[in-house]
Amino acid sequence: EIGDSAFADCSKLINVTSLNNIKKLGKSVFEKCSSLKTIDLTISKDIKIISPFLFSKCTSLESFVIPETVTEIGENAFSGCKSLRNLEIPERIRKIGKCAFEDCSSLESLKIPNGIKTIEKYTFSGCSSFTSFTIPCSVKKIGGFAFYKCPYIKSIIIPKSVTHIDKAAFQQNCKLIRE
């Protein structure tokens, strides 16, 4: 286990590898590691949760592969990762916390796994490079400000399964939304 905030604010940390024996990562372990570019968790077969604030404000993090064993992404897990361009979310994920990808301004697209029931508030707020987005049929609720400040979205497909859209969910410049 790596405890809460163990490497937080380590501004010179660039790469992390060989975490194959780690079973749990605490909250904010790598928060504000502004030079962190790569981290390899793919060999960590016991990690089930991407903890809250785990990579929050890691402004140099460019890509990340979420291990197949993970079922939950905690709140603010990747918030403020302004350089994050590539991220694949495994189909096993059942919960994505609020603000999880807030202000990931370089993230152009993301596939939400079928099985997610709620897109929490502010989850993708400030993902200003998003151009299109498909919401899976499992989603029933879209939280407030979920896609706030995503000015280049030209297409969002909202399935009939969505029965509740909170206030300002798509506020600010969504150009085209279709059912």
mmCIF file with all atom_site columns, N, CA and C in Angstrom, residues 69-123:
data_model
loop_
_atom_site.group_PDB
_atom_site.id
_atom_site.type_symbol
_atom_site.label_atom_id
_atom_site.label_alt_id
_atom_site.label_comp_id
_atom_site.label_asym_id
_atom_site.label_entity_id
_atom_site.label_seq_id
_atom_site.pdbx_PDB_ins_code
_atom_site.Cartn_x
_atom_site.Cartn_y
_atom_site.Cartn_z
_atom_site.occupancy
_atom_site.B_iso_or_equiv
_atom_site.pdbx_formal_charge
_atom_site.auth_seq_id
_atom_site.auth_comp_id
_atom_site.auth_asym_id
_atom_site.auth_atom_id
_atom_site.pdbx_PDB_model_num
ATOM 1   N N  . THR A 1 69  ? -8.314  -4.369 -13.691 1.00 0.00 ? 69  THR A N  1
ATOM 2   C CA . THR A 1 69  ? -8.907  -4.762 -12.413 1.00 0.00 ? 69  THR A CA 1
ATOM 3   C C  . THR A 1 69  ? -9.686  -3.630 -11.750 1.00 0.00 ? 69  THR A C  1
ATOM 4   N N  . VAL A 1 70  ? -9.486  -2.404 -12.198 1.00 0.00 ? 70  VAL A N  1
ATOM 5   C CA . VAL A 1 70  ? -10.117 -1.241 -11.570 1.00 0.00 ? 70  VAL A CA 1
ATOM 6   C C  . VAL A 1 70  ? -11.612 -1.207 -11.903 1.00 0.00 ? 70  VAL A C  1
ATOM 7   N N  . THR A 1 71  ? -12.431 -0.940 -10.871 1.00 0.00 ? 71  THR A N  1
ATOM 8   C CA . THR A 1 71  ? -13.881 -0.850 -11.058 1.00 0.00 ? 71  THR A CA 1
ATOM 9   C C  . THR A 1 71  ? -14.426 0.543  -10.724 1.00 0.00 ? 71  THR A C  1
ATOM 10  N N  . GLU A 1 72  ? -13.573 1.408  -10.151 1.00 0.00 ? 72  GLU A N  1
ATOM 11  C CA . GLU A 1 72  ? -14.040 2.729  -9.743  1.00 0.00 ? 72  GLU A CA 1
ATOM 12  C C  . GLU A 1 72  ? -12.937 3.770  -9.915  1.00 0.00 ? 72  GLU A C  1
ATOM 13  N N  . ILE A 1 73  ? -13.341 4.931  -10.407 1.00 0.00 ? 73  ILE A N  1
ATOM 14  C CA . ILE A 1 73  ? -12.445 6.087  -10.504 1.00 0.00 ? 73  ILE A CA 1
ATOM 15  C C  . ILE A 1 73  ? -12.963 7.114  -9.519  1.00 0.00 ? 73  ILE A C  1
ATOM 16  N N  . GLY A 1 74  ? -12.162 7.471  -8.547  1.00 0.00 ? 74  GLY A N  1
ATOM 17  C CA . GLY A 1 74  ? -12.580 8.378  -7.480  1.00 0.00 ? 74  GLY A CA 1
ATOM 18  C C  . GLY A 1 74  ? -12.724 9.820  -7.923  1.00 0.00 ? 74  GLY A C  1
ATOM 19  N N  . GLU A 1 75  ? -13.365 10.610 -7.071  1.00 0.00 ? 75  GLU A N  1
ATOM 20  C CA . GLU A 1 75  ? -13.578 12.015 -7.395  1.00 0.00 ? 75  GLU A CA 1
ATOM 21  C C  . GLU A 1 75  ? -12.245 12.750 -7.556  1.00 0.00 ? 75  GLU A C  1
ATOM 22  N N  . ASN A 1 76  ? -12.202 13.649 -8.512  1.00 0.00 ? 76  ASN A N  1
ATOM 23  C CA . ASN A 1 76  ? -11.029 14.467 -8.810  1.00 0.00 ? 76  ASN A CA 1
ATOM 24  C C  . ASN A 1 76  ? -9.780  13.658 -9.131  1.00 0.00 ? 76  ASN A C  1
ATOM 25  N N  . ALA A 1 77  ? -9.921  12.397 -9.489  1.00 0.00 ? 77  ALA A N  1
ATOM 26  C CA . ALA A 1 77  ? -8.764  11.525 -9.709  1.00 0.00 ? 77  ALA A CA 1
ATOM 27  C C  . ALA A 1 77  ? -7.782  12.082 -10.732 1.00 0.00 ? 77  ALA A C  1
ATOM 28  N N  . PHE A 1 78  ? -8.294  12.683 -11.805 1.00 0.00 ? 78  PHE A N  1
ATOM 29  C CA . PHE A 1 78  ? -7.439  13.230 -12.865 1.00 0.00 ? 78  PHE A CA 1
ATOM 30  C C  . PHE A 1 78  ? -7.682  14.731 -13.067 1.00 0.00 ? 78  PHE A C  1
ATOM 31  N N  . SER A 1 79  ? -8.380  15.372 -12.166 1.00 0.00 ? 79  SER A N  1
ATOM 32  C CA . SER A 1 79  ? -8.723  16.784 -12.367 1.00 0.00 ? 79  SER A CA 1
ATOM 33  C C  . SER A 1 79  ? -7.455  17.636 -12.492 1.00 0.00 ? 79  SER A C  1
ATOM 34  N N  . GLY A 1 80  ? -7.495  18.537 -13.451 1.00 0.00 ? 80  GLY A N  1
ATOM 35  C CA . GLY A 1 80  ? -6.362  19.435 -13.660 1.00 0.00 ? 80  GLY A CA 1
ATOM 36  C C  . GLY A 1 80  ? -5.178  18.824 -14.381 1.00 0.00 ? 80  GLY A C  1
ATOM 37  N N  . CYS A 1 81  ? -5.347  17.627 -14.950 1.00 0.00 ? 81  CYS A N  1
ATOM 38  C CA . CYS A 1 81  ? -4.274  17.000 -15.744 1.00 0.00 ? 81  CYS A CA 1
ATOM 39  C C  . CYS A 1 81  ? -4.348  17.595 -17.147 1.00 0.00 ? 81  CYS A C  1
ATOM 40  N N  . LYS A 1 82  ? -3.851  18.785 -17.294 1.00 0.00 ? 82  LYS A N  1
ATOM 41  C CA . LYS A 1 82  ? -4.010  19.572 -18.517 1.00 0.00 ? 82  LYS A CA 1
ATOM 42  C C  . LYS A 1 82  ? -3.315  18.988 -19.735 1.00 0.00 ? 82  LYS A C  1
ATOM 43  N N  . SER A 1 83  ? -2.326  18.115 -19.561 1.00 0.00 ? 83  SER A N  1
ATOM 44  C CA . SER A 1 83  ? -1.614  17.513 -20.699 1.00 0.00 ? 83  SER A CA 1
ATOM 45  C C  . SER A 1 83  ? -2.145  16.135 -21.071 1.00 0.00 ? 83  SER A C  1
ATOM 46  N N  . LEU A 1 84  ? -3.084  15.601 -20.279 1.00 0.00 ? 84  LEU A N  1
ATOM 47  C CA . LEU A 1 84  ? -3.604  14.262 -20.511 1.00 0.00 ? 84  LEU A CA 1
ATOM 48  C C  . LEU A 1 84  ? -4.361  14.204 -21.836 1.00 0.00 ? 84  LEU A C  1
ATOM 49  N N  . ARG A 1 85  ? -3.824  13.412 -22.778 1.00 0.00 ? 85  ARG A N  1
ATOM 50  C CA . ARG A 1 85  ? -4.427  13.296 -24.104 1.00 0.00 ? 85  ARG A CA 1
ATOM 51  C C  . ARG A 1 85  ? -5.071  11.932 -24.315 1.00 0.00 ? 85  ARG A C  1
ATOM 52  N N  . ASN A 1 86  ? -4.452  10.906 -23.764 1.00 0.00 ? 86  ASN A N  1
ATOM 53  C CA . ASN A 1 86  ? -4.895  9.532  -24.006 1.00 0.00 ? 86  ASN A CA 1
ATOM 54  C C  . ASN A 1 86  ? -5.262  8.844  -22.699 1.00 0.00 ? 86  ASN A C  1
ATOM 55  N N  . LEU A 1 87  ? -6.451  8.304  -22.681 1.00 0.00 ? 87  LEU A N  1
ATOM 56  C CA . LEU A 1 87  ? -6.905  7.567  -21.507 1.00 0.00 ? 87  LEU A CA 1
ATOM 57  C C  . LEU A 1 87  ? -7.964  6.580  -21.965 1.00 0.00 ? 87  LEU A C  1
ATOM 58  N N  . GLU A 1 88  ? -7.771  5.324  -21.611 1.00 0.00 ? 88  GLU A N  1
ATOM 59  C CA . GLU A 1 88  ? -8.776  4.308  -21.913 1.00 0.00 ? 88  GLU A CA 1
ATOM 60  C C  . GLU A 1 88  ? -9.379  3.832  -20.603 1.00 0.00 ? 88  GLU A C  1
ATOM 61  N N  . ILE A 1 89  ? -10.692 3.831  -20.565 1.00 0.00 ? 89  ILE A N  1
ATOM 62  C CA . ILE A 1 89  ? -11.391 3.390  -19.366 1.00 0.00 ? 89  ILE A CA 1
ATOM 63  C C  . ILE A 1 89  ? -11.887 1.969  -19.610 1.00 0.00 ? 89  ILE A C  1
ATOM 64  N N  . PRO A 1 90  ? -11.448 1.011  -18.792 1.00 0.00 ? 90  PRO A N  1
ATOM 65  C CA . PRO A 1 90  ? -11.875 -0.383 -18.978 1.00 0.00 ? 90  PRO A CA 1
ATOM 66  C C  . PRO A 1 90  ? -13.381 -0.557 -18.801 1.00 0.00 ? 90  PRO A C  1
ATOM 67  N N  . GLU A 1 91  ? -13.917 -1.550 -19.456 1.00 0.00 ? 91  GLU A N  1
ATOM 68  C CA . GLU A 1 91  ? -15.353 -1.841 -19.385 1.00 0.00 ? 91  GLU A CA 1
ATOM 69  C C  . GLU A 1 91  ? -15.794 -2.235 -17.974 1.00 0.00 ? 91  GLU A C  1
ATOM 70  N N  . ARG A 1 92  ? -14.885 -2.660 -17.121 1.00 0.00 ? 92  ARG A N  1
ATOM 71  C CA . ARG A 1 92  ? -15.250 -3.069 -15.753 1.00 0.00 ? 92  ARG A CA 1
ATOM 72  C C  . ARG A 1 92  ? -15.604 -1.899 -14.854 1.00 0.00 ? 92  ARG A C  1
ATOM 73  N N  . ILE A 1 93  ? -15.266 -0.686 -15.249 1.00 0.00 ? 93  ILE A N  1
ATOM 74  C CA . ILE A 1 93  ? -15.540 0.493  -14.416 1.00 0.00 ? 93  ILE A CA 1
ATOM 75  C C  . ILE A 1 93  ? -17.045 0.644  -14.243 1.00 0.00 ? 93  ILE A C  1
ATOM 76  N N  . ARG A 1 94  ? -17.487 0.794  -12.995 1.00 0.00 ? 94  ARG A N  1
ATOM 77  C CA . ARG A 1 94  ? -18.901 0.948  -12.689 1.00 0.00 ? 94  ARG A CA 1
ATOM 78  C C  . ARG A 1 94  ? -19.227 2.310  -12.091 1.00 0.00 ? 94  ARG A C  1
ATOM 79  N N  . LYS A 1 95  ? -18.187 3.043  -11.647 1.00 0.00 ? 95  LYS A N  1
ATOM 80  C CA . LYS A 1 95  ? -18.428 4.354  -11.048 1.00 0.00 ? 95  LYS A CA 1
ATOM 81  C C  . LYS A 1 95  ? -17.283 5.287  -11.390 1.00 0.00 ? 95  LYS A C  1
ATOM 82  N N  . ILE A 1 96  ? -17.658 6.488  -11.809 1.00 0.00 ? 96  ILE A N  1
ATOM 83  C CA . ILE A 1 96  ? -16.691 7.563  -12.041 1.00 0.00 ? 96  ILE A CA 1
ATOM 84  C C  . ILE A 1 96  ? -17.125 8.707  -11.137 1.00 0.00 ? 96  ILE A C  1
ATOM 85  N N  . GLY A 1 97  ? -16.270 9.127  -10.225 1.00 0.00 ? 97  GLY A N  1
ATOM 86  C CA . GLY A 1 97  ? -16.603 10.151 -9.241  1.00 0.00 ? 97  GLY A CA 1
ATOM 87  C C  . GLY A 1 97  ? -16.722 11.549 -9.823  1.00 0.00 ? 97  GLY A C  1
ATOM 88  N N  . LYS A 1 98  ? -17.340 12.425 -9.050  1.00 0.00 ? 98  LYS A N  1
ATOM 89  C CA . LYS A 1 98  ? -17.519 13.803 -9.495  1.00 0.00 ? 98  LYS A CA 1
ATOM 90  C C  . LYS A 1 98  ? -16.162 14.466 -9.740  1.00 0.00 ? 98  LYS A C  1
ATOM 91  N N  . CYS A 1 99  ? -16.134 15.326 -10.706 1.00 0.00 ? 99  CYS A N  1
ATOM 92  C CA . CYS A 1 99  ? -14.932 16.102 -11.067 1.00 0.00 ? 99  CYS A CA 1
ATOM 93  C C  . CYS A 1 99  ? -13.754 15.236 -11.491 1.00 0.00 ? 99  CYS A C  1
ATOM 94  N N  . ALA A 1 100 ? -13.979 13.977 -11.797 1.00 0.00 ? 100 ALA A N  1
ATOM 95  C CA . ALA A 1 100 ? -12.878 13.036 -12.073 1.00 0.00 ? 100 ALA A CA 1
ATOM 96  C C  . ALA A 1 100 ? -11.948 13.506 -13.183 1.00 0.00 ? 100 ALA A C  1
ATOM 97  N N  . PHE A 1 101 ? -12.498 14.143 -14.217 1.00 0.00 ? 101 PHE A N  1
ATOM 98  C CA . PHE A 1 101 ? -11.689 14.591 -15.355 1.00 0.00 ? 101 PHE A CA 1
ATOM 99  C C  . PHE A 1 101 ? -11.815 16.094 -15.570 1.00 0.00 ? 101 PHE A C  1
ATOM 100 N N  . GLU A 1 102 ? -12.232 16.810 -14.555 1.00 0.00 ? 102 GLU A N  1
ATOM 101 C CA . GLU A 1 102 ? -12.418 18.256 -14.668 1.00 0.00 ? 102 GLU A CA 1
ATOM 102 C C  . GLU A 1 102 ? -11.112 18.936 -15.083 1.00 0.00 ? 102 GLU A C  1
ATOM 103 N N  . ASP A 1 103 ? -11.224 19.820 -16.053 1.00 0.00 ? 103 ASP A N  1
ATOM 104 C CA . ASP A 1 103 ? -10.090 20.602 -16.559 1.00 0.00 ? 103 ASP A CA 1
ATOM 105 C C  . ASP A 1 103 ? -8.974  19.759 -17.180 1.00 0.00 ? 103 ASP A C  1
ATOM 106 N N  . CYS A 1 104 ? -9.320  18.628 -17.748 1.00 0.00 ? 104 CYS A N  1
ATOM 107 C CA . CYS A 1 104 ? -8.363  17.854 -18.570 1.00 0.00 ? 104 CYS A CA 1
ATOM 108 C C  . CYS A 1 104 ? -8.475  18.437 -19.977 1.00 0.00 ? 104 CYS A C  1
ATOM 109 N N  . SER A 1 105 ? -7.896  19.588 -20.167 1.00 0.00 ? 105 SER A N  1
ATOM 110 C CA . SER A 1 105 ? -8.142  20.392 -21.357 1.00 0.00 ? 105 SER A CA 1
ATOM 111 C C  . SER A 1 105 ? -7.542  19.835 -22.644 1.00 0.00 ? 105 SER A C  1
ATOM 112 N N  . SER A 1 106 ? -6.666  18.854 -22.582 1.00 0.00 ? 106 SER A N  1
ATOM 113 C CA . SER A 1 106 ? -6.095  18.256 -23.797 1.00 0.00 ? 106 SER A CA 1
ATOM 114 C C  . SER A 1 106 ? -6.798  16.962 -24.205 1.00 0.00 ? 106 SER A C  1
ATOM 115 N N  . LEU A 1 107 ? -7.687  16.461 -23.352 1.00 0.00 ? 107 LEU A N  1
ATOM 116 C CA . LEU A 1 107 ? -8.396  15.214 -23.624 1.00 0.00 ? 107 LEU A CA 1
ATOM 117 C C  . LEU A 1 107 ? -9.432  15.448 -24.724 1.00 0.00 ? 107 LEU A C  1
ATOM 118 N N  . GLU A 1 108 ? -9.252  14.776 -25.882 1.00 0.00 ? 108 GLU A N  1
ATOM 119 C CA . GLU A 1 108 ? -10.117 15.012 -27.025 1.00 0.00 ? 108 GLU A CA 1
ATOM 120 C C  . GLU A 1 108 ? -11.354 14.115 -27.052 1.00 0.00 ? 108 GLU A C  1
ATOM 121 N N  . SER A 1 109 ? -11.208 12.907 -26.549 1.00 0.00 ? 109 SER A N  1
ATOM 122 C CA . SER A 1 109 ? -12.355 12.000 -26.519 1.00 0.00 ? 109 SER A CA 1
ATOM 123 C C  . SER A 1 109 ? -12.151 10.968 -25.421 1.00 0.00 ? 109 SER A C  1
ATOM 124 N N  . LEU A 1 110 ? -13.231 10.336 -25.077 1.00 0.00 ? 110 LEU A N  1
ATOM 125 C CA . LEU A 1 110 ? -13.202 9.347  -24.012 1.00 0.00 ? 110 LEU A CA 1
ATOM 126 C C  . LEU A 1 110 ? -14.419 8.463  -24.185 1.00 0.00 ? 110 LEU A C  1
ATOM 127 N N  . LYS A 1 111 ? -14.226 7.174  -24.061 1.00 0.00 ? 111 LYS A N  1
ATOM 128 C CA . LYS A 1 111 ? -15.350 6.248  -24.152 1.00 0.00 ? 111 LYS A CA 1
ATOM 129 C C  . LYS A 1 111 ? -15.751 5.856  -22.737 1.00 0.00 ? 111 LYS A C  1
ATOM 130 N N  . ILE A 1 112 ? -16.983 6.171  -22.393 1.00 0.00 ? 112 ILE A N  1
ATOM 131 C CA . ILE A 1 112 ? -17.503 5.792  -21.082 1.00 0.00 ? 112 ILE A CA 1
ATOM 132 C C  . ILE A 1 112 ? -18.001 4.364  -21.188 1.00 0.00 ? 112 ILE A C  1
ATOM 133 N N  . PRO A 1 113 ? -17.602 3.505  -20.255 1.00 0.00 ? 113 PRO A N  1
ATOM 134 C CA . PRO A 1 113 ? -18.036 2.110  -20.324 1.00 0.00 ? 113 PRO A CA 1
ATOM 135 C C  . PRO A 1 113 ? -19.533 1.945  -20.098 1.00 0.00 ? 113 PRO A C  1
ATOM 136 N N  . ASN A 1 114 ? -20.091 0.951  -20.752 1.00 0.00 ? 114 ASN A N  1
ATOM 137 C CA . ASN A 1 114 ? -21.473 0.588  -20.527 1.00 0.00 ? 114 ASN A CA 1
ATOM 138 C C  . ASN A 1 114 ? -21.524 -0.027 -19.128 1.00 0.00 ? 114 ASN A C  1
ATOM 139 N N  . GLY A 1 115 ? -22.345 0.454  -18.288 1.00 0.00 ? 115 GLY A N  1
ATOM 140 C CA . GLY A 1 115 ? -22.401 0.011  -16.900 1.00 0.00 ? 115 GLY A CA 1
ATOM 141 C C  . GLY A 1 115 ? -22.417 1.215  -15.962 1.00 0.00 ? 115 GLY A C  1
ATOM 142 N N  . ILE A 1 116 ? -21.924 2.338  -16.451 1.00 0.00 ? 116 ILE A N  1
ATOM 143 C CA . ILE A 1 116 ? -21.991 3.585  -15.682 1.00 0.00 ? 116 ILE A CA 1
ATOM 144 C C  . ILE A 1 116 ? -23.435 4.052  -15.688 1.00 0.00 ? 116 ILE A C  1
ATOM 145 N N  . LYS A 1 117 ? -23.988 4.322  -14.507 1.00 0.00 ? 117 LYS A N  1
ATOM 146 C CA . LYS A 1 117 ? -25.392 4.732  -14.413 1.00 0.00 ? 117 LYS A CA 1
ATOM 147 C C  . LYS A 1 117 ? -25.553 6.246  -14.300 1.00 0.00 ? 117 LYS A C  1
ATOM 148 N N  . THR A 1 118 ? -24.533 6.904  -13.733 1.00 0.00 ? 118 THR A N  1
ATOM 149 C CA . THR A 1 118 ? -24.601 8.351  -13.536 1.00 0.00 ? 118 THR A CA 1
ATOM 150 C C  . THR A 1 118 ? -23.308 9.000  -13.984 1.00 0.00 ? 118 THR A C  1
ATOM 151 N N  . ILE A 1 119 ? -23.439 10.071 -14.741 1.00 0.00 ? 119 ILE A N  1
ATOM 152 C CA . ILE A 1 119 ? -22.288 10.935 -15.006 1.00 0.00 ? 119 ILE A CA 1
ATOM 153 C C  . ILE A 1 119 ? -22.400 12.035 -13.965 1.00 0.00 ? 119 ILE A C  1
ATOM 154 N N  . GLU A 1 120 ? -21.519 12.003 -12.996 1.00 0.00 ? 120 GLU A N  1
ATOM 155 C CA . GLU A 1 120 ? -21.593 12.899 -11.836 1.00 0.00 ? 120 GLU A CA 1
ATOM 156 C C  . GLU A 1 120 ? -21.338 14.359 -12.222 1.00 0.00 ? 120 GLU A C  1
ATOM 157 N N  . LYS A 1 121 ? -21.657 15.259 -11.295 1.00 0.00 ? 121 LYS A N  1
ATOM 158 C CA . LYS A 1 121 ? -21.469 16.681 -11.569 1.00 0.00 ? 121 LYS A CA 1
ATOM 159 C C  . LYS A 1 121 ? -19.992 17.014 -11.802 1.00 0.00 ? 121 LYS A C  1
ATOM 160 N N  . TYR A 1 122 ? -19.782 17.903 -12.734 1.00 0.00 ? 122 TYR A N  1
ATOM 161 C CA . TYR A 1 122 ? -18.460 18.417 -13.119 1.00 0.00 ? 122 TYR A CA 1
ATOM 162 C C  . TYR A 1 122 ? -17.494 17.344 -13.640 1.00 0.00 ? 122 TYR A C  1
ATOM 163 N N  . THR A 1 123 ? -17.955 16.141 -13.930 1.00 0.00 ? 123 THR A N  1
ATOM 164 C CA . THR A 1 123 ? -17.051 15.065 -14.335 1.00 0.00 ? 123 THR A CA 1
ATOM 165 C C  . THR A 1 123 ? -16.161 15.451 -15.504 1.00 0.00 ? 123 THR A C  1
#
